[in-house]
Short mmCIF file of N, CA and C in Angstrom, two decimals:
data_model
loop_
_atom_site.label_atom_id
_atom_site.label_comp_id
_atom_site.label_asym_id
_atom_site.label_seq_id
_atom_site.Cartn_x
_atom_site.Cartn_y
_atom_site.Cartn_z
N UNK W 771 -44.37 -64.17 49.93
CA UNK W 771 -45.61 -63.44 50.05
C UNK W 771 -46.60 -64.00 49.05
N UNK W 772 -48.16 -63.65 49.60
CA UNK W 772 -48.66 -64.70 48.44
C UNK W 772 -49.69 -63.48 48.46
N UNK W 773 -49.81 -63.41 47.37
CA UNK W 773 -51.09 -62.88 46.52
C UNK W 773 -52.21 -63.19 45.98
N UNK W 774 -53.40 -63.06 46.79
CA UNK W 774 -54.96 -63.89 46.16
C UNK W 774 -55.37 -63.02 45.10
N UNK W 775 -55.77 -64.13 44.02
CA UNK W 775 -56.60 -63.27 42.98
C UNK W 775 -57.95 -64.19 42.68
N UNK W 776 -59.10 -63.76 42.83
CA UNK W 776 -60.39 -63.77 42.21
C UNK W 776 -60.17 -63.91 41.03
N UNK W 777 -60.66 -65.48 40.70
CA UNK W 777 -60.54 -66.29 39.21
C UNK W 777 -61.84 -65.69 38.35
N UNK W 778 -61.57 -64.63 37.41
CA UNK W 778 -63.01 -64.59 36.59
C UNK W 778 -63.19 -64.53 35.05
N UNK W 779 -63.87 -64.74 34.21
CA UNK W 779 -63.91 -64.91 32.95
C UNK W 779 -63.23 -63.30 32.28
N UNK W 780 -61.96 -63.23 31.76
CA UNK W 780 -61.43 -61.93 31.49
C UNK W 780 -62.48 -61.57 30.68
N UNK W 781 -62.55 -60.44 30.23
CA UNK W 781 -62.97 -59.23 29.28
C UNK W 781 -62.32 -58.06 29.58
N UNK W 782 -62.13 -57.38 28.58
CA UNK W 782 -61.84 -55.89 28.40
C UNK W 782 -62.65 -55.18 29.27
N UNK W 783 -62.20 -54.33 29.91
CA UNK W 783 -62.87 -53.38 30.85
C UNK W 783 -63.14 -53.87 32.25
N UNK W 784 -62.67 -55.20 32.36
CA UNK W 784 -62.82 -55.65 33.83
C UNK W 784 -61.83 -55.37 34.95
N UNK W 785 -62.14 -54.53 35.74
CA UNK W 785 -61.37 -54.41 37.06
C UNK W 785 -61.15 -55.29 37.96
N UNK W 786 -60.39 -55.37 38.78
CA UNK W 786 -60.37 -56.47 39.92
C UNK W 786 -59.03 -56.38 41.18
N UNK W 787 -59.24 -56.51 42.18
CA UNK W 787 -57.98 -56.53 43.01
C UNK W 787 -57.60 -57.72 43.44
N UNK W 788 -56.41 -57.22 43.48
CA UNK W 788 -55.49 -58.45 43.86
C UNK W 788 -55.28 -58.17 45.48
N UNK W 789 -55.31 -59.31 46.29
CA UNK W 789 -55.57 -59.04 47.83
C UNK W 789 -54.02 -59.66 48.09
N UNK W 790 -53.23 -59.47 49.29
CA UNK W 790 -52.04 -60.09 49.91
C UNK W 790 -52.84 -60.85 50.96
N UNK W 791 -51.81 -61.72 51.70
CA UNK W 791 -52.42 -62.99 52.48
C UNK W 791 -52.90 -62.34 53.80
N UNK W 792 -53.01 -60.78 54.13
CA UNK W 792 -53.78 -60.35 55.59
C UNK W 792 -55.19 -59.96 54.90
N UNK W 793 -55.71 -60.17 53.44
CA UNK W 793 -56.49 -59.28 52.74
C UNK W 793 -56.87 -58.23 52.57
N UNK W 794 -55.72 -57.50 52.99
CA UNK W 794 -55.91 -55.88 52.24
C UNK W 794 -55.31 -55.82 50.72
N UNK W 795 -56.17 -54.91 49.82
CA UNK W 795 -55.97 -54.69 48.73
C UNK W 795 -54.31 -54.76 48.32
N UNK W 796 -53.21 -55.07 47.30
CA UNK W 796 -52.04 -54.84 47.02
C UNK W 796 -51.90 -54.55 45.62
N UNK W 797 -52.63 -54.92 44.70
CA UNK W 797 -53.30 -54.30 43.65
C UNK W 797 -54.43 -54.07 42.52
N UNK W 798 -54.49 -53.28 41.62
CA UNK W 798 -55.84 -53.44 41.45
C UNK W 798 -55.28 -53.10 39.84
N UNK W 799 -56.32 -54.48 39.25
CA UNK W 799 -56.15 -54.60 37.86
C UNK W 799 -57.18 -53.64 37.00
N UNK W 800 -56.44 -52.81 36.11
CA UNK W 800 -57.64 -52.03 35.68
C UNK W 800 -57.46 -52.37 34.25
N UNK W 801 -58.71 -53.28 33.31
CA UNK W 801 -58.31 -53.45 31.99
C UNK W 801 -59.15 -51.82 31.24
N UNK W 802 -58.75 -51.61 30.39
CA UNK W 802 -58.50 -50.47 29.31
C UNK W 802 -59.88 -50.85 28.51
N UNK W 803 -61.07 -50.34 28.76
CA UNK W 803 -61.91 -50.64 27.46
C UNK W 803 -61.69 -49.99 26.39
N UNK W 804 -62.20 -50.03 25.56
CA UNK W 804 -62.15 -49.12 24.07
C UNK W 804 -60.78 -48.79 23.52
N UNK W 805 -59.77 -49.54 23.58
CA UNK W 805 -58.84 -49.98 23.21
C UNK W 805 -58.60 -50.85 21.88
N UNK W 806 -57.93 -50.12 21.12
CA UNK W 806 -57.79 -50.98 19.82
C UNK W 806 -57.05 -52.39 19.98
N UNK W 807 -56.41 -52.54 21.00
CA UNK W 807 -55.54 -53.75 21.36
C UNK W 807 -55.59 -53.83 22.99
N UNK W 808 -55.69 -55.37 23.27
CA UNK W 808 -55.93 -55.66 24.66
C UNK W 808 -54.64 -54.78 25.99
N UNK W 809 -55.44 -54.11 26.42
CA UNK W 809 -54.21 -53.69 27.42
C UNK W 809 -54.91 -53.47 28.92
N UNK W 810 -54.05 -53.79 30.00
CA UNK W 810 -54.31 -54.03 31.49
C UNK W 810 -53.57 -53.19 32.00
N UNK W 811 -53.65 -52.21 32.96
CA UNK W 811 -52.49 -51.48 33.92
C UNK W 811 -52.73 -52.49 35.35
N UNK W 812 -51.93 -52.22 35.92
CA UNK W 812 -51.86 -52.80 37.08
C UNK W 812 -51.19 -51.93 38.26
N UNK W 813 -52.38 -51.59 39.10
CA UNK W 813 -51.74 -50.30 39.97
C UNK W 813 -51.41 -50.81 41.41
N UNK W 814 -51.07 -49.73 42.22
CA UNK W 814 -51.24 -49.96 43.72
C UNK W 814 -52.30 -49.19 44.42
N UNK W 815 -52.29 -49.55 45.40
CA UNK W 815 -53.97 -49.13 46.19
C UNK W 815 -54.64 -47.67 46.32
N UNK W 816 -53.27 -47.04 46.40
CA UNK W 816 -53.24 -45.40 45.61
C UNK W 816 -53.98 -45.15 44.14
N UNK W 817 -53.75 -45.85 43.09
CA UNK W 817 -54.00 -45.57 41.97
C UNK W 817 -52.97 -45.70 41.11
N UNK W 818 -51.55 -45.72 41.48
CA UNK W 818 -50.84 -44.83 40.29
C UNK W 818 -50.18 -46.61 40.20
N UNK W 819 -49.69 -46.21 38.63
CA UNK W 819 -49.66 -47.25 37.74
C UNK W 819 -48.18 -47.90 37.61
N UNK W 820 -47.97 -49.47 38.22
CA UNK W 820 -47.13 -49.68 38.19
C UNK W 820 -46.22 -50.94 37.24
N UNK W 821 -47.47 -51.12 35.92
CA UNK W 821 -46.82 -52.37 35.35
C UNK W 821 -48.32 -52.12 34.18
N UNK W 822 -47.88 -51.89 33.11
CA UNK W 822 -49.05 -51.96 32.04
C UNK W 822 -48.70 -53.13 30.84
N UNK W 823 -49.38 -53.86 30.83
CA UNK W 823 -49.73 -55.13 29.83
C UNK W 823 -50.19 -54.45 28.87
N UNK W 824 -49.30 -54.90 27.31
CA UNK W 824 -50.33 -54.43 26.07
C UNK W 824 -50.01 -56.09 25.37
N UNK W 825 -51.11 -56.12 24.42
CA UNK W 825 -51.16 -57.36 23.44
C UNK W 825 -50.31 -56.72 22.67
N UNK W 826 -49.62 -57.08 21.39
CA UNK W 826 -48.47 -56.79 20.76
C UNK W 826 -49.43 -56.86 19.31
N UNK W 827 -49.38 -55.88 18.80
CA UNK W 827 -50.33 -55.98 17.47
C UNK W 827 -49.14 -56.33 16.42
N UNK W 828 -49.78 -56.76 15.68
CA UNK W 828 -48.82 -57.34 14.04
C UNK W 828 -48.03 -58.15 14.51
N UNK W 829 -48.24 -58.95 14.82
CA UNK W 829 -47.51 -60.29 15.51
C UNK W 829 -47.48 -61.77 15.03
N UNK W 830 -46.42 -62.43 14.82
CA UNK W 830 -46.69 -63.63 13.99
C UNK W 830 -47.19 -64.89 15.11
N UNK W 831 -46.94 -64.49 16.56
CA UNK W 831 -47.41 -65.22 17.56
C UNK W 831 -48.02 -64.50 18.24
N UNK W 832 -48.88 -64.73 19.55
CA UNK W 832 -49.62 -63.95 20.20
C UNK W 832 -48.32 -63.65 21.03
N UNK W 833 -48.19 -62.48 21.25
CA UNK W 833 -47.27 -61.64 22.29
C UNK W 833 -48.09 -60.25 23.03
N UNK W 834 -47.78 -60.38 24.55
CA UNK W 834 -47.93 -59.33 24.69
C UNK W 834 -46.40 -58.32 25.94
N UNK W 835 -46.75 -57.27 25.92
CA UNK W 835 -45.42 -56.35 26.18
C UNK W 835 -45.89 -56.05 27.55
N UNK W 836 -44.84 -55.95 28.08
CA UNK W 836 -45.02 -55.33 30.42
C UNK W 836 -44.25 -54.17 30.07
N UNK W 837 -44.80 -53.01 30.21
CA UNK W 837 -44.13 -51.68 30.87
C UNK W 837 -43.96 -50.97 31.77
N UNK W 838 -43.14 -50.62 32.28
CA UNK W 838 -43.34 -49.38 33.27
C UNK W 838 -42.65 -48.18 32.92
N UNK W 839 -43.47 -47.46 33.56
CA UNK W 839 -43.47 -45.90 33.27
C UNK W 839 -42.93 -45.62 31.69
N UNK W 840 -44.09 -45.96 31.07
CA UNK W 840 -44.10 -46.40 29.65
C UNK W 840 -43.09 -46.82 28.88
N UNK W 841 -42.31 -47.15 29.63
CA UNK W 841 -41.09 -48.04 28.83
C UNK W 841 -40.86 -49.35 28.82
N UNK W 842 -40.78 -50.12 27.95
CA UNK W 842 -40.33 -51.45 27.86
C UNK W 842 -39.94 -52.47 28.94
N UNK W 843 -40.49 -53.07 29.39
CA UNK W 843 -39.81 -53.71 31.13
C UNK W 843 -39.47 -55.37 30.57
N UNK W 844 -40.49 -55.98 29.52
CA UNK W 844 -40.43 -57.72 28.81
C UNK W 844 -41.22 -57.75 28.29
N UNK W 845 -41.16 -58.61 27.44
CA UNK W 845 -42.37 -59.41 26.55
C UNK W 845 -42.06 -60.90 26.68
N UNK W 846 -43.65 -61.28 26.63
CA UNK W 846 -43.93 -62.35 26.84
C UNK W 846 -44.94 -63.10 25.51
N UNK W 847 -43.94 -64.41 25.51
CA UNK W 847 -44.38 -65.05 24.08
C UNK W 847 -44.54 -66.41 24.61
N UNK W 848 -46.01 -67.29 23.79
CA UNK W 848 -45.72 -68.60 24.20
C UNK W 848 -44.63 -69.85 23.35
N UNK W 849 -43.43 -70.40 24.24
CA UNK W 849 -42.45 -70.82 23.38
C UNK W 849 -42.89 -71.84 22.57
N UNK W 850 -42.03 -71.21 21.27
CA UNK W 850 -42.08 -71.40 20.11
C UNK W 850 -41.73 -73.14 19.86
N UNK W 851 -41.09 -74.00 20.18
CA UNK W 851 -40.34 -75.32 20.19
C UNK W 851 -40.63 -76.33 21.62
N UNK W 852 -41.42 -75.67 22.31
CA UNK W 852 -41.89 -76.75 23.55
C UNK W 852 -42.63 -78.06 23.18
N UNK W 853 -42.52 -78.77 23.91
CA UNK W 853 -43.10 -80.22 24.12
C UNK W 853 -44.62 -80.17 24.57
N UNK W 854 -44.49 -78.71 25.67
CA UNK W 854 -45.51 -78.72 25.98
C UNK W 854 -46.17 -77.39 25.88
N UNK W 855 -47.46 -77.60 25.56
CA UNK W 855 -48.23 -76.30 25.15
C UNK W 855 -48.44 -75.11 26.11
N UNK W 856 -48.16 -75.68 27.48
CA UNK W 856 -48.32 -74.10 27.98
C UNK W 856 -46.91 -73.87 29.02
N UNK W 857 -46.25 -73.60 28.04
CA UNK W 857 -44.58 -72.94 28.45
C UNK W 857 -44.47 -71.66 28.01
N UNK W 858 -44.40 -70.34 28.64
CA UNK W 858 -43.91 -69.01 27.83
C UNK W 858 -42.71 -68.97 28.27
N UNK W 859 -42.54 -67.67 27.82
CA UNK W 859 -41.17 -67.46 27.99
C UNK W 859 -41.24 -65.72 27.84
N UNK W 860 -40.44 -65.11 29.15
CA UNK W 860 -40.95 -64.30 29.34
C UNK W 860 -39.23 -63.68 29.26
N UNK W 861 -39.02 -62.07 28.60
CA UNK W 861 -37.70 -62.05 28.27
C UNK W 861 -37.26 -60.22 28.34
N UNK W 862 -36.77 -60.13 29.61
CA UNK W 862 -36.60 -58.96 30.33
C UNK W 862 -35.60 -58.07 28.60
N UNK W 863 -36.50 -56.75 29.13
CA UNK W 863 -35.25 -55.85 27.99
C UNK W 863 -33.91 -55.88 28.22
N UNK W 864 -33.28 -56.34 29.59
CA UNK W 864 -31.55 -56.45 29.53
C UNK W 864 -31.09 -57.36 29.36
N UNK W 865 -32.21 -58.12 28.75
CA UNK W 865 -31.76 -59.58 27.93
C UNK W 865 -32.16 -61.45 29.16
N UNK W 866 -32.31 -60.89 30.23
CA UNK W 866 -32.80 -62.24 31.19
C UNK W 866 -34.61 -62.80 30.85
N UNK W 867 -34.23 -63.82 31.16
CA UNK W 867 -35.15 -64.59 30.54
C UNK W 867 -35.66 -65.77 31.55
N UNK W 868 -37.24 -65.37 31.80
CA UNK W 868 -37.71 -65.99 32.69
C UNK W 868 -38.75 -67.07 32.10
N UNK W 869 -38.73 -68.77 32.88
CA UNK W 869 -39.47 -69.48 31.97
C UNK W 869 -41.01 -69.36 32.82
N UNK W 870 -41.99 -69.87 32.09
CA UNK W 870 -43.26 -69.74 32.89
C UNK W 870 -43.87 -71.16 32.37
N UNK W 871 -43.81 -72.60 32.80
CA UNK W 871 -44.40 -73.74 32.63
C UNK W 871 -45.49 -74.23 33.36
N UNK W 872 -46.09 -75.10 33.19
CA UNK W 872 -47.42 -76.17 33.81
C UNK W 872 -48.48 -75.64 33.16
N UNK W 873 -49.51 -75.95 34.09
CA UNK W 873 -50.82 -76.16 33.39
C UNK W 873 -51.67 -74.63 33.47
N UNK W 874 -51.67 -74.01 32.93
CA UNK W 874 -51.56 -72.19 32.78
C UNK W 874 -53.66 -72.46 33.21
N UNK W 875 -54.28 -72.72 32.43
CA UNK W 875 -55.36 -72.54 32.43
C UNK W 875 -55.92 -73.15 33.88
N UNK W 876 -55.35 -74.21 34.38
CA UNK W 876 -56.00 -75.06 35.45
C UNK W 876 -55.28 -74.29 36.70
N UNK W 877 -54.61 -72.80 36.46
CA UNK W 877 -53.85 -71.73 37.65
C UNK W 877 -53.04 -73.29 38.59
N UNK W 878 -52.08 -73.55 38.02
CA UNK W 878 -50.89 -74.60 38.51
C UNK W 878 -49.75 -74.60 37.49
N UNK W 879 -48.97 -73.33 37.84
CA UNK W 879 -47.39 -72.93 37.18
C UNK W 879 -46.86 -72.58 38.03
N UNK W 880 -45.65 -72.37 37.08
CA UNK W 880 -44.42 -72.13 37.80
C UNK W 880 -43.58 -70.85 37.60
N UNK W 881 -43.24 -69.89 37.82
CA UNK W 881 -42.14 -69.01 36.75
C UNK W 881 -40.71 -69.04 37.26
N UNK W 882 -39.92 -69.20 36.69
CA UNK W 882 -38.17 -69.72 37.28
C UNK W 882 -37.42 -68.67 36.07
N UNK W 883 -36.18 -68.56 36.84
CA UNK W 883 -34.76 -68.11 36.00
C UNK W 883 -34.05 -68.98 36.46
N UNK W 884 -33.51 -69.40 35.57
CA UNK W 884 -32.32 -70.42 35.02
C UNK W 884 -32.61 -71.57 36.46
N UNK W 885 -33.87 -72.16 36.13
CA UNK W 885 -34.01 -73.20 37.18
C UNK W 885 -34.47 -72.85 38.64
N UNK W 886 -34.24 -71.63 38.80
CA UNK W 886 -34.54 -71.07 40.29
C UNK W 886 -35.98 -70.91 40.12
N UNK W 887 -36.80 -71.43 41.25
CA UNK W 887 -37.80 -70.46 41.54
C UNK W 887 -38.21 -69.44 41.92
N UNK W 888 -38.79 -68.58 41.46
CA UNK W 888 -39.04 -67.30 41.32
C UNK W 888 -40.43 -66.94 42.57
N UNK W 889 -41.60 -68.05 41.21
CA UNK W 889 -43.26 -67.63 42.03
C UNK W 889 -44.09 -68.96 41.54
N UNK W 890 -45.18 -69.43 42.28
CA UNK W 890 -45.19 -70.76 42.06
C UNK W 890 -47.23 -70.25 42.18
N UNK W 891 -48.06 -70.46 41.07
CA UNK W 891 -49.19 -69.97 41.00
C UNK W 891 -50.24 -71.13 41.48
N UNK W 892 -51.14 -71.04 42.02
CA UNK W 892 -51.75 -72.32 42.54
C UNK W 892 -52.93 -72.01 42.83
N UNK W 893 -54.24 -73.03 42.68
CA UNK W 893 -55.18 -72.86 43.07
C UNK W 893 -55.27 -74.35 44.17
N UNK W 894 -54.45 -75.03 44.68
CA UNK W 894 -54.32 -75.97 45.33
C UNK W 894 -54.92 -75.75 46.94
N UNK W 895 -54.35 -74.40 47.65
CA UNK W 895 -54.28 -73.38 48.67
C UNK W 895 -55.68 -72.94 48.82
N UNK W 896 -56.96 -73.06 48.21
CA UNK W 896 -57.63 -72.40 48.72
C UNK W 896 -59.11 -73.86 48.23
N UNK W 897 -60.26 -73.47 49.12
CA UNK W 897 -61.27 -74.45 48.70
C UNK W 897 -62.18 -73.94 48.15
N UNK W 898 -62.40 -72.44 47.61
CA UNK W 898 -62.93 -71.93 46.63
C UNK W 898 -62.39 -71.79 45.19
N UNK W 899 -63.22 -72.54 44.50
CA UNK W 899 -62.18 -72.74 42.85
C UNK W 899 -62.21 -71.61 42.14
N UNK W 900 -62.86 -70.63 42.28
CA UNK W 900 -62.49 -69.24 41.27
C UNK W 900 -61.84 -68.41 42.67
N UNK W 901 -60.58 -68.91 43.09
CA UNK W 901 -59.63 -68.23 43.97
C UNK W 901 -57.94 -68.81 43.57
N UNK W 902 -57.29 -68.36 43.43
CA UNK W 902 -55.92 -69.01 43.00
C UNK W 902 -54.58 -68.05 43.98
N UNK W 903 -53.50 -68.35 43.92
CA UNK W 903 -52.74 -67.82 44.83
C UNK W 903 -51.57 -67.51 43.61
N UNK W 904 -50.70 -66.38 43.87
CA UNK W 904 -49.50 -66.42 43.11
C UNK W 904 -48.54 -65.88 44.38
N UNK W 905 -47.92 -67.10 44.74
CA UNK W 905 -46.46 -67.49 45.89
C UNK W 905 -45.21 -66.59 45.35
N UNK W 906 -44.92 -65.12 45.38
CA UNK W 906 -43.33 -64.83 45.40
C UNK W 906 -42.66 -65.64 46.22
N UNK W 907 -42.02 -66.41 45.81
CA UNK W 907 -41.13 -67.08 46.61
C UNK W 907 -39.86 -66.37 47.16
N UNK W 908 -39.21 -65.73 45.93
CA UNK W 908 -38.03 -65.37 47.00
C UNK W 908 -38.28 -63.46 47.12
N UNK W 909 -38.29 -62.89 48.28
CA UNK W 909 -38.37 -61.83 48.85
C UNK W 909 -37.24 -60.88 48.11
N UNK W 910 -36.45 -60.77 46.82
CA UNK W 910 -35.79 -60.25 46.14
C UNK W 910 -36.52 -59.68 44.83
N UNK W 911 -37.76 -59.93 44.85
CA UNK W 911 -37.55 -60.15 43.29
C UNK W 911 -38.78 -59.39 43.59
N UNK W 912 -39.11 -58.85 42.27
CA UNK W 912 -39.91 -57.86 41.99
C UNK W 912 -41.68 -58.48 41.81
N UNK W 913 -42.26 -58.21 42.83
CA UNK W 913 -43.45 -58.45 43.37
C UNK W 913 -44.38 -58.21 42.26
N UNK W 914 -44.66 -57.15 41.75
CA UNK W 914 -45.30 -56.64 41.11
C UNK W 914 -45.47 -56.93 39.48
N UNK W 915 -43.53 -57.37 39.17
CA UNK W 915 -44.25 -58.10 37.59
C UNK W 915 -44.21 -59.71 38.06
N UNK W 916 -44.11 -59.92 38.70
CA UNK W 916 -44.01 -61.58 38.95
C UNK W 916 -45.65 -61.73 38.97
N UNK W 917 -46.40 -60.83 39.26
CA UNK W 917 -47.53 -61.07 39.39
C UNK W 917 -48.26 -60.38 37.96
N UNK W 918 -47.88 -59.48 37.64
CA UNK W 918 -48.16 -59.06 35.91
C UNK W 918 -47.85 -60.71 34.86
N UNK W 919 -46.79 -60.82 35.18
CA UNK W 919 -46.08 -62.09 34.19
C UNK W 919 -47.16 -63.02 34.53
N UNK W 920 -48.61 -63.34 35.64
CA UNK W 920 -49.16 -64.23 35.78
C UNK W 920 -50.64 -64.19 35.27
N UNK W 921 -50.79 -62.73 35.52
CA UNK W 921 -52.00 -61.94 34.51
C UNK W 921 -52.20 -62.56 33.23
N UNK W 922 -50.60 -61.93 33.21
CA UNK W 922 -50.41 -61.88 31.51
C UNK W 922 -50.41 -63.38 30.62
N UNK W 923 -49.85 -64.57 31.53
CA UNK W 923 -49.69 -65.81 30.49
C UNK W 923 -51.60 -66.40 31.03
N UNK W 924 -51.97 -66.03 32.08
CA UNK W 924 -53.38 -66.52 31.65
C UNK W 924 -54.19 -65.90 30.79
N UNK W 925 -54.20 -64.71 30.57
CA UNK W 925 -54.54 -64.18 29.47
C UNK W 925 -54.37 -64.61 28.08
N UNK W 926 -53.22 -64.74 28.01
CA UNK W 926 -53.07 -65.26 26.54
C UNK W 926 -53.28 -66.46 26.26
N UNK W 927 -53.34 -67.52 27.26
CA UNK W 927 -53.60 -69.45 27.48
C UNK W 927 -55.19 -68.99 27.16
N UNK W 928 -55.72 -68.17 28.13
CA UNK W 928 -57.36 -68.37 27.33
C UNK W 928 -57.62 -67.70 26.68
N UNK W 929 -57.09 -66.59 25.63
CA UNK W 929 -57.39 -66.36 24.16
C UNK W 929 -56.98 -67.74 23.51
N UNK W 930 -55.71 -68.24 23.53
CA UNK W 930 -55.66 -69.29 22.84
C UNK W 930 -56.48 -70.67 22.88
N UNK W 931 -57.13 -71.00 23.96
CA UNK W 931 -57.98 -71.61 24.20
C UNK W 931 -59.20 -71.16 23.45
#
């Protein structure tokens, strides 16, 4: 299943939906203004909230945390010992650990467990350049942070930028 998202300069307080490939709405990003620390919910077309992004305050790297239903779901850090600068590493609370590599800012990654592909992010697919696609590849896996986990490492590639 592939998920279109409208490429736009983040800020705090910016809303936006995420469309599926018939273009009806599948979710809708709501960032948090007036927030002491960067945070995004990410709902379904209803409203109700199914994956909230916070930046991780007091942090010796930029990290930020995925929850649901306010509990702990992963955090995501950019790895610490890579070759290459835009590798995170994204690391479920029951201990699995998903990698997220390529070129994060130019929307052309990858996210895998242990080599498998997971979701494959691309702006290759479309001929409007502030449009990008994020590909669930395999129909098992949880739709909703696969697409948080993609929020989330462009977010932090262009703070660090």
């Amino acid at each position: 299943m592939k998920y279109l998202v409208r490429d736009k300069i983040f800020a705090i307080g910016d809303d936006y939906w995420i469309e599926d490939e018939q273009g009806r709405h599948a979710f809708l990003v709501d960032g948090k203004a007036l927030r002491l620390r960067d945070t995004l919910e990410l709902k379904d077309p209803d409203g109700q909230v199914l994956i909230t992004l916070r930046q991780k305050m007091f942090s010796l790297r930029d990290t930020m945390t995925i929850e649901r239903d306010e509990r702990p779901l992963a955090t995501v850090r950019r790895k610490r010992l890579s070759l290459l600068r835009n590798h995170y590493r994204v690391t479920l609370v029951e201990g699995t650990e998903l990698d997220v590599s390529g070129r994060i800012l130019d929307r052309e990654f990858t996210v895998e467990y242990e080599g498998e592909l997971l979701a494959h992010i691309s702006r290759r697919w479309f001929h409007v350049r502030e449009t990008y696609a994020v590909n669930v590849v395999r129909e098992d896996t949880d739709a909703a942070l696969l697409v948080a986990v993609a929020v989330c490492v462009i977010r932090m590639a262009e703070r660090e930028d």
